[in-house]
Each structure stands twice: as C-alpha cells, then as structure tokens.
Amino acid sequence: MKELLMGNEAVALGALAAGVQVVCGYPGTPSTEALETVAKRNPGGVYVEWSVNEKAAAEVAAGASCSGARSMVTMKQMGLNVAADPVMCVNYLGVRGGMVIYVADDPGPISSQTEQDTRSFGRFAHIPVLDCNSPEQAFRLTQDAFVLSEEKGCPVILRSTTRVCHSCAVIDVPEIHAPGGASGFEKDPRWVIFPRLSYENKKKLIAREKLLEEEFSGYRENRISGSGPIGIACGGISCAYVRDAIAEIEGYEEKFTLLEIASPYPFPRKLAEKFLNATEQTIVFEELDPYIEDALTELCGSGQRTGKVLGKRTCSVPVAGELSALKIQQCLEKTFGIRGTLKPGEFPDAPEMPVRPPVLCAGCPHRGAFYAVKRATAGRKSVYCGDIGCYTLGNAAPLDMVDTCLCMGAGITMAQGIRHVDPDTLCFAFVGDSTFFASGITGVVNAVYNQADMILAVLDNSTTAMTGHQPHPGIGLTMMGTRSRPVDIEQVLRGVGVTSVRTVDPLDLKASEEAVRAASEEEGVRAIIFRSPCIAVTKPKGCMEVREKDCIGCRTCIDEIGCPAVLMKNGTAFIDGSLCTGCGLCAQLCPADCITMEVSKS
C-alpha cells in the first residue's frame, strides 16, 4: 500500500518489513520518530524501548543480535559518542541476527552542538556505512542493511541527515507481519572479548573491507549517470540537491557525469575509478566532512588518475552547514563558469522578519528554578553549569543562568572541575530529570566519591521535553505500554551518598529561594530537586491578569523573568491569555501586587 512517509518513518517501516525483532534507542532530534513509529506500527512480536541512554540501547541491541534476533538501535550523531564503547567492541565480536545502527546527522547544525559526520565514525570503527539520500532510499537501505549485517556477520551503520529524516515521500509499503521467533542465545567463546580474539578479528575486519569495496562497486544504489567531461560526486541528501541543480542547466547530461555514493564505507573504489576515468575534472558535494572528496583524491594520488579533485579541501564548496541546489549552482558557476537558472527568493514588499530568539515557554517551571537560584545567590561569586535540554535556554537574558554547556551530563562534572580550581566559587549544576538518568548519575557518584563541593539542581518536569515528551525511568511508563515502578530521583541521590536533598516546587518562589539559600550555606555535595510538570504534559492552572489601575509600569514582571506571555501595553503590563498557563510566578514578584488569577481554562 502506498503511504506518505517521513524519512524516519520510512526507516522504521523498512526495519519492520525486514523482520526486526528488537528496537532500542534514546530520543534525539532528528532521529526520534524512527523508534516512535516502530512502537506505533508494531505488528506484535517486536520489543521496543526507550533506553536510559544510547550506550545502554546499543548493548541491548547487541545482546538481542547475539541471540539471533534482528535488532536496530536509533540515535542522533551526538548519541553515537555515548554509544561508542559498545559499538566499537561489537564489531570485533560480530553478530548473528542483523544489527543496524541508525544514526541521524544534523548538518547546520540545527539542534546539536556539533556537525559530526557519522561516515567518518564508520571508517574509524571499521563498520560498513549506508547513506540515505531520500525517504524512498532510506526504506530500501534499511532492509539492505539487515541483509548485509547478517551476510558479513557485522553491525551496519545506516546514516541519515535532518532533511532526509524530516522530508516526506510516497512509498509502497508491503503488508507488515509479526516477525518470527529468534533462535536464542547459544554459548560460544566468540562472545567474550579478549585481546587475542580482538587481534585475530581485526585481521578479519580488514579482509572484509577489501571484499566490501568490490561488492559495493556493483551495489545498485551506487550509480553513475550522464556523459559529460565535468564529474560531480555526491552522497546522501546532496545527491538530491545536485539533481535539482543540474536539471536547471541546459544540456546537463552532456556537461556532467554524476557519481552517487550510497555506501561511503568501505568506499566503492572500482566504481569511483570508472567515474574518474570518464571525466576531466571533478567536484564533490557532500555533507558534512570531505569524505568522498578525500577518497577520490586518494585514488588520484595512488596513480589511478592525474587531476585535481575539487571540494571542501580546496574551498570550492562550503566547508560547514547545509548545502542546497542554489548553493551547488553557485559553486558550479564560480568554478566552471556554468550558470544555472535558480535564483534566491525575492520578496521586495515583505516586511522585515521579527527577531525570535528561542526562549523558555510561558509557564515553564525551569524559569522559576533559575530565577530562585539567581535571587538567592545575588552578590555571591557563583558559576551555573548547564546541560542539554530545554533548560539550556536559561542562558538567555534576562535570566542569564547558564554559564557552560558541553554535552549531556557534563554540567555535573564540569561544576566539580571549576570548584577544584576556583575554591571560593559557589558552583551549581543544572540537569533535567531525563538527562539525570541518561548520564547524570555517574557524575554525582564521582562528586560524592571525590568529596566535591557543589549544588546539584535537578529540574524535574516529568518528561523528556525537548525531543517530544518521551517517557523516562522517573515516569515509569515504557514504550511497550507497560507500567513499571518509577525510579525516584531523591532515593537515587541518597543511595549514592548525597545526604542533603531538598525537593521544592519551582513555581513557589519563596520556598525555592529558601531551599537555595540553605543549600548555599552547606558544604559537600547537596541537591535541590525542583519538581513541577512541563506545561505540555499538564493542564493550565488558569490565566493571570493585570489590574491596570494598580500597575505602576515598573516592568519587573518582564525584565526579571522574561516570560513571553507578559508584555507592555499602553504603559502597563499585559498578559497574553493565549500563552499564559497561570503559573503565578509573575504575581509573586510584582511589587504592586496587581497580578491575580483570572479564570480557569477548560
């Protein structure tokens, strides 16, 4: 049946069509919808879980594969760093059931810290990589990846990028059936990784790469088209950009020869040699690293062809960010003098777009937590270490409460490092409830063991808010629809040795400030759990309103907390009822006491 599918949905249905039996992952844009679609379209017999982090997910998938089941683990490119330990090792052990590692890269980056390229990781880990250029191809490549994994006895990385993940296409999806049962785990010395075994398997990995180079040169998704003297090599979504760009150029089939790479690692050398021999000069378009460019340059340098390969290394192509059909046409014009017809959109009568920086939502409980800490520590030398999540937005004015943000869980350990070097500084570490479970607990144990002096602020809003409100261990709801006992953050903290733990409602400003002041006077590792549900998972309490006759126009409600629901109108404060959730934080800090609850929203 034909269906309109997003790229991530195509990956999910490709996995189900391939008979996947176990799917694990950790939510991270732009990969999240893949696992959610598997759970939604589960035909029965497929185990699905949001794991506590990517490392755990990869290890669960590896265990399932060792037991003969087809498994898939999903993550974004930053999550691959977290999963690197098991991913590197499972390739040395090998697999029984096909194991696919679906990684979504984020050129731009749009929602990530870095522009990490998973193709380079695959080469580093000696794991075959398939690279999707469209939702249609993603559907095919997912199924191919399972077959390849079982044929070669190794995991396979399926790489996608944001534009493929979130674009849509009509795909003919076969009827999905429940997968058959796996054979089960069979004891074998191969499953225990020892140095000697790794040494022997390393030689097998290299031999397998040579074999795959040959096979990938004949792989149907790698193709050469056109007959022109100018070679264009591309991979992933850049293939779609290139096709759109050259389609606008008259006689493009006689001007260009196009090489499209769907299996960047191991690189299809023979096919690439054929391409190079058919062209006079070559330019490479790809996101993100100059991966294909380097492979072609190596071929030229090894004597397969004389000539220069142009791309990111030669600054002929933008070295960072996303490409587009227009950018590719501009590169072709600048390099070869070939002009296309694409032009930037022109809107001469359009008004200037307003600046819309990302901010915490109206009613977000994190705003109360940040503001309470800010007020309670005013005048003291303090550092506020942040983390990955909605609360990273606490760095924006007027809160200005995030001084560092490195990677998930790092705020806890960075605070320790800062305090060791700067002992007269009051160090806070903010972490969300989902991130606490994903990668924060280890940092807390490190702090307790090494007698650190810091205040941990757990922002518990009962969800994984930034990536779409996925459940986590603190909620107790699993992706299989079952209920488990929620893991209590306070009990975890006390269990690892944190003796000072306070739990407060961040929307109660007075109580929150008192908790922060009390913790600030203590020493050692102490924690404050700011617990209040995200506005997206709870009903609004009502709506606040301003008594205009009593408002003194001081702007305290605006300048102190920066809530997007509060603004000035005719010289007095005004609350936008379409945004307000009735959290009451503005009322608690109004010096004129002119903000009150209006009516309850139905």
Short mmCIF file of N, CA and C in Angstrom, two decimals, residues 23-27 49-64 71-90 99 101-103 121 408 437-440 442:
data_model
loop_
_atom_site.label_atom_id
_atom_site.label_comp_id
_atom_site.label_asym_id
_atom_site.label_seq_id
_atom_site.Cartn_x
_atom_site.Cartn_y
_atom_site.Cartn_z
N VAL A 23 14.04 -3.20 18.98
CA VAL A 23 14.42 -1.84 18.61
C VAL A 23 14.60 -1.03 19.89
N CYS A 24 15.78 -0.45 20.04
CA CYS A 24 16.11 0.35 21.23
C CYS A 24 16.65 1.70 20.77
N GLY A 25 16.63 2.67 21.66
CA GLY A 25 17.20 3.95 21.30
C GLY A 25 17.05 4.95 22.43
N TYR A 26 17.58 6.13 22.16
CA TYR A 26 17.40 7.26 23.08
C TYR A 26 16.96 8.44 22.23
N PRO A 27 15.95 9.20 22.66
CA PRO A 27 15.44 10.28 21.80
C PRO A 27 16.46 11.37 21.56
N GLU A 49 12.01 -0.21 23.13
CA GLU A 49 12.23 0.51 24.37
C GLU A 49 12.98 1.81 24.13
N TRP A 50 12.60 2.84 24.92
CA TRP A 50 13.48 3.98 25.11
C TRP A 50 14.46 3.58 26.20
N SER A 51 15.70 3.42 25.85
CA SER A 51 16.71 3.02 26.82
C SER A 51 17.13 4.24 27.63
N VAL A 52 17.85 3.99 28.71
CA VAL A 52 18.25 5.11 29.58
C VAL A 52 19.26 6.02 28.88
N ASN A 53 20.05 5.48 27.96
CA ASN A 53 20.91 6.29 27.10
C ASN A 53 21.33 5.44 25.91
N GLU A 54 22.12 6.02 25.01
CA GLU A 54 22.49 5.32 23.77
C GLU A 54 23.41 4.14 24.03
N LYS A 55 24.27 4.24 25.02
CA LYS A 55 25.16 3.11 25.35
C LYS A 55 24.34 1.90 25.75
N ALA A 56 23.37 2.12 26.64
CA ALA A 56 22.51 1.02 27.06
C ALA A 56 21.73 0.45 25.89
N ALA A 57 21.23 1.34 25.02
CA ALA A 57 20.45 0.89 23.86
C ALA A 57 21.29 0.01 22.94
N ALA A 58 22.52 0.43 22.66
CA ALA A 58 23.39 -0.36 21.79
C ALA A 58 23.71 -1.71 22.40
N GLU A 59 23.86 -1.76 23.70
CA GLU A 59 24.19 -3.03 24.37
C GLU A 59 22.99 -3.98 24.40
N VAL A 60 21.78 -3.43 24.57
CA VAL A 60 20.58 -4.26 24.49
C VAL A 60 20.43 -4.84 23.09
N ALA A 61 20.62 -3.98 22.08
CA ALA A 61 20.53 -4.44 20.69
C ALA A 61 21.58 -5.49 20.38
N ALA A 62 22.80 -5.32 20.92
CA ALA A 62 23.86 -6.30 20.70
C ALA A 62 23.50 -7.64 21.33
N GLY A 63 22.92 -7.59 22.53
CA GLY A 63 22.50 -8.83 23.19
C GLY A 63 21.44 -9.55 22.39
N ALA A 64 20.50 -8.80 21.84
CA ALA A 64 19.45 -9.41 21.01
C ALA A 64 20.05 -10.03 19.76
N SER A 71 18.04 -6.70 15.18
CA SER A 71 17.88 -5.58 16.11
C SER A 71 18.29 -4.28 15.45
N MET A 72 17.70 -3.19 15.95
CA MET A 72 18.06 -1.86 15.47
C MET A 72 18.17 -0.93 16.68
N VAL A 73 19.18 -0.09 16.67
CA VAL A 73 19.35 0.92 17.71
C VAL A 73 19.36 2.28 17.04
N THR A 74 18.62 3.25 17.61
CA THR A 74 18.45 4.56 16.97
C THR A 74 19.03 5.66 17.85
N MET A 75 19.58 6.69 17.22
CA MET A 75 20.18 7.81 17.95
C MET A 75 20.52 8.92 16.97
N LYS A 76 20.87 10.10 17.50
CA LYS A 76 21.43 11.16 16.67
C LYS A 76 22.94 11.07 16.74
N GLN A 77 23.62 11.94 16.00
CA GLN A 77 25.07 11.80 15.89
C GLN A 77 25.78 12.00 17.21
N MET A 78 25.28 12.89 18.08
CA MET A 78 25.91 13.08 19.38
C MET A 78 25.76 11.83 20.25
N GLY A 79 24.64 11.14 20.08
CA GLY A 79 24.41 9.91 20.83
C GLY A 79 25.37 8.81 20.45
N LEU A 80 25.88 8.85 19.22
CA LEU A 80 26.84 7.84 18.80
C LEU A 80 28.11 7.92 19.65
N ASN A 81 28.44 9.12 20.13
CA ASN A 81 29.58 9.25 21.03
C ASN A 81 29.34 8.48 22.32
N VAL A 82 28.11 8.58 22.84
CA VAL A 82 27.75 7.88 24.07
C VAL A 82 27.79 6.37 23.86
N ALA A 83 27.37 5.93 22.67
CA ALA A 83 27.30 4.51 22.35
C ALA A 83 28.62 3.95 21.84
N ALA A 84 29.64 4.79 21.72
CA ALA A 84 30.88 4.38 21.04
C ALA A 84 31.52 3.15 21.67
N ASP A 85 31.48 3.04 22.99
CA ASP A 85 32.16 1.90 23.64
C ASP A 85 31.61 0.56 23.14
N PRO A 86 30.31 0.29 23.28
CA PRO A 86 29.81 -0.99 22.76
C PRO A 86 29.85 -1.09 21.25
N VAL A 87 29.64 0.02 20.55
CA VAL A 87 29.63 -0.03 19.08
C VAL A 87 30.99 -0.45 18.54
N MET A 88 32.06 0.11 19.11
CA MET A 88 33.40 -0.29 18.68
C MET A 88 33.67 -1.76 18.95
N CYS A 89 33.19 -2.24 20.10
CA CYS A 89 33.51 -3.61 20.51
C CYS A 89 32.66 -4.65 19.78
N VAL A 90 31.37 -4.34 19.54
CA VAL A 90 30.51 -5.35 18.93
C VAL A 90 30.98 -5.70 17.52
N MET A 99 22.22 -6.50 12.87
CA MET A 99 22.18 -5.37 13.80
C MET A 99 22.44 -4.09 13.03
N ILE A 101 22.58 0.08 13.14
CA ILE A 101 22.76 1.25 14.00
C ILE A 101 22.32 2.47 13.19
N TYR A 102 21.11 2.96 13.48
CA TYR A 102 20.57 4.09 12.74
C TYR A 102 20.98 5.39 13.42
N VAL A 103 21.75 6.21 12.68
CA VAL A 103 22.26 7.46 13.22
C VAL A 103 21.83 8.61 12.31
N PHE A 121 32.98 8.26 11.46
CA PHE A 121 32.98 7.34 12.58
C PHE A 121 32.97 5.90 12.08
N MET A 408 25.67 16.02 27.31
CA MET A 408 24.72 15.52 28.30
C MET A 408 25.41 15.01 29.55
N PHE A 437 18.98 10.67 34.45
CA PHE A 437 19.01 9.22 34.29
C PHE A 437 19.94 8.80 33.16
N ALA A 438 19.98 9.60 32.09
CA ALA A 438 20.78 9.23 30.92
C ALA A 438 22.27 9.28 31.19
N SER A 439 22.73 10.34 31.86
CA SER A 439 24.17 10.49 32.00
C SER A 439 24.58 11.32 33.20
N GLY A 440 23.65 11.58 34.11
CA GLY A 440 23.98 12.41 35.25
C GLY A 440 24.40 11.65 36.49
N THR A 442 26.35 9.10 37.02
CA THR A 442 27.78 8.84 37.13
C THR A 442 28.52 10.06 37.68
#
